[in-house]
Coordinates of C-alpha atoms in Angstrom, one line a residue:
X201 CA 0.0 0.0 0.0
X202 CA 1.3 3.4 -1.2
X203 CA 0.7 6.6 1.3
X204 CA 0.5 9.8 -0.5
X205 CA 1.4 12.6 1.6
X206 CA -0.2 16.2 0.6
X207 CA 1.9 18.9 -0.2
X208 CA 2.5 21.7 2.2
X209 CA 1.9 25.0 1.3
X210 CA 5.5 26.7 0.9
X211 CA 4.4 30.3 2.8
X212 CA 6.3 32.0 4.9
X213 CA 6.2 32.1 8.4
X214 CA 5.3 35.3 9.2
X215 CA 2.5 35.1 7.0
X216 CA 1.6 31.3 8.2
X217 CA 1.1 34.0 11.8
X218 CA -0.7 36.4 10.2
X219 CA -3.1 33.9 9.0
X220 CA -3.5 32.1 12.2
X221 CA -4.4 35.0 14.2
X222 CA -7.0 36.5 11.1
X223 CA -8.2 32.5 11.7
X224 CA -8.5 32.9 15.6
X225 CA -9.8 36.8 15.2
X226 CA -12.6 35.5 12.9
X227 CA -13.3 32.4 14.8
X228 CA -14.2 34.9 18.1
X229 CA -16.3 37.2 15.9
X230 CA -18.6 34.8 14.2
X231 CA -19.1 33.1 17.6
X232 CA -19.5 36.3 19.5
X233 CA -22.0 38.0 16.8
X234 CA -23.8 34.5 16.1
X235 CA -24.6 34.6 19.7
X236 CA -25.6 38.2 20.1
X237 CA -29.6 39.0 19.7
X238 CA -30.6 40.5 16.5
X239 CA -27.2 41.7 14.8
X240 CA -26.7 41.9 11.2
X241 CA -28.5 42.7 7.8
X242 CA -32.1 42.2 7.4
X243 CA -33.1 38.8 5.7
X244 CA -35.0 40.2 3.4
X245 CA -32.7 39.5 -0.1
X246 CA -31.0 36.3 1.5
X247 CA -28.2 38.5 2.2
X248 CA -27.5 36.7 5.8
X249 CA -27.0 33.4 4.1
X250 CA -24.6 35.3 1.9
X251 CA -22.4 36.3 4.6
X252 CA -22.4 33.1 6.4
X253 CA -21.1 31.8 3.3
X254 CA -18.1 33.8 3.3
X255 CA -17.6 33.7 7.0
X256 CA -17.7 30.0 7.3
X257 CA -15.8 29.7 3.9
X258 CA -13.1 32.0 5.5
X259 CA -13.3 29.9 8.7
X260 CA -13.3 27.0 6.9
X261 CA -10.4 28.0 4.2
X262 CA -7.8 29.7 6.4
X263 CA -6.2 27.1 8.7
X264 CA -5.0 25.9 5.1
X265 CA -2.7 29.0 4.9
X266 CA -1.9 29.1 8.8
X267 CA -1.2 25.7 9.6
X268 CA 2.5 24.0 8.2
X269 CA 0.7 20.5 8.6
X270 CA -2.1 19.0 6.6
X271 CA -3.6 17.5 9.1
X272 CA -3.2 19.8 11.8
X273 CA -5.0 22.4 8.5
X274 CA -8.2 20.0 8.0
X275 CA -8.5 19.0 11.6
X276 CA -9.1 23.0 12.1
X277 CA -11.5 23.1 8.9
X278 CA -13.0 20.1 9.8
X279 CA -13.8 21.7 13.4
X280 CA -15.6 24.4 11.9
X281 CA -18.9 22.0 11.5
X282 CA -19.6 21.3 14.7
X283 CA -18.5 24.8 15.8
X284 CA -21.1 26.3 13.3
X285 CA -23.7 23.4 14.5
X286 CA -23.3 24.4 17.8
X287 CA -24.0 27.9 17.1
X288 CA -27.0 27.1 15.4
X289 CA -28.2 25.5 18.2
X290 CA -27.4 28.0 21.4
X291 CA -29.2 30.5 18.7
X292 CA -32.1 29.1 20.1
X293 CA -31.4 30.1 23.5
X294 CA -30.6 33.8 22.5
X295 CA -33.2 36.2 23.4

């Protein structure tokens, strides 16, 4: 049996930082404004789903930039599910 190992991204380090704290930054914002009552655009033109889209697509995309090690990369996107799952749920909860 052959293992194929995925190639790592070749950025620099300083970005690979950059990345992880825009990954962290984000990660606290969508949980702290998904769990806030009433904030964001009127749902009117879809426009919500939209920007939950690019949110969790960011969320989703940028451990692939910050993180050296494939695995370490889609065991953070991967994590993004249940994190978004979980919001969905306590949004129940929120007044």
């Amino acid at each position: 049996m052959f293992r194929h190992s995925l190639p790592i991204l070749s950025i620099p380090s300083p970005f690979r930082h950059i990345a992880t704290g825009l990954w962290v930054a984000l990660t606290c914002a969508v949980t702290v404004l998904s769990l806030m009552p009433h904030v964001g655009p009127p749902g009117e033109f879809h426009i919500d789903k939209v920007i939950h889209l690019i949110a969790y697509g960011a969320l989703a995309g940028l451990p692939f930039t910050a993180f050296q090690a494939p695995r370490a990369a889609f065991g953070a996107a991967l994590a993004m599910a249940p994190l978004g799952l979980g919001l969905e749920f306590a949004q129940d909860f929120v007044p």
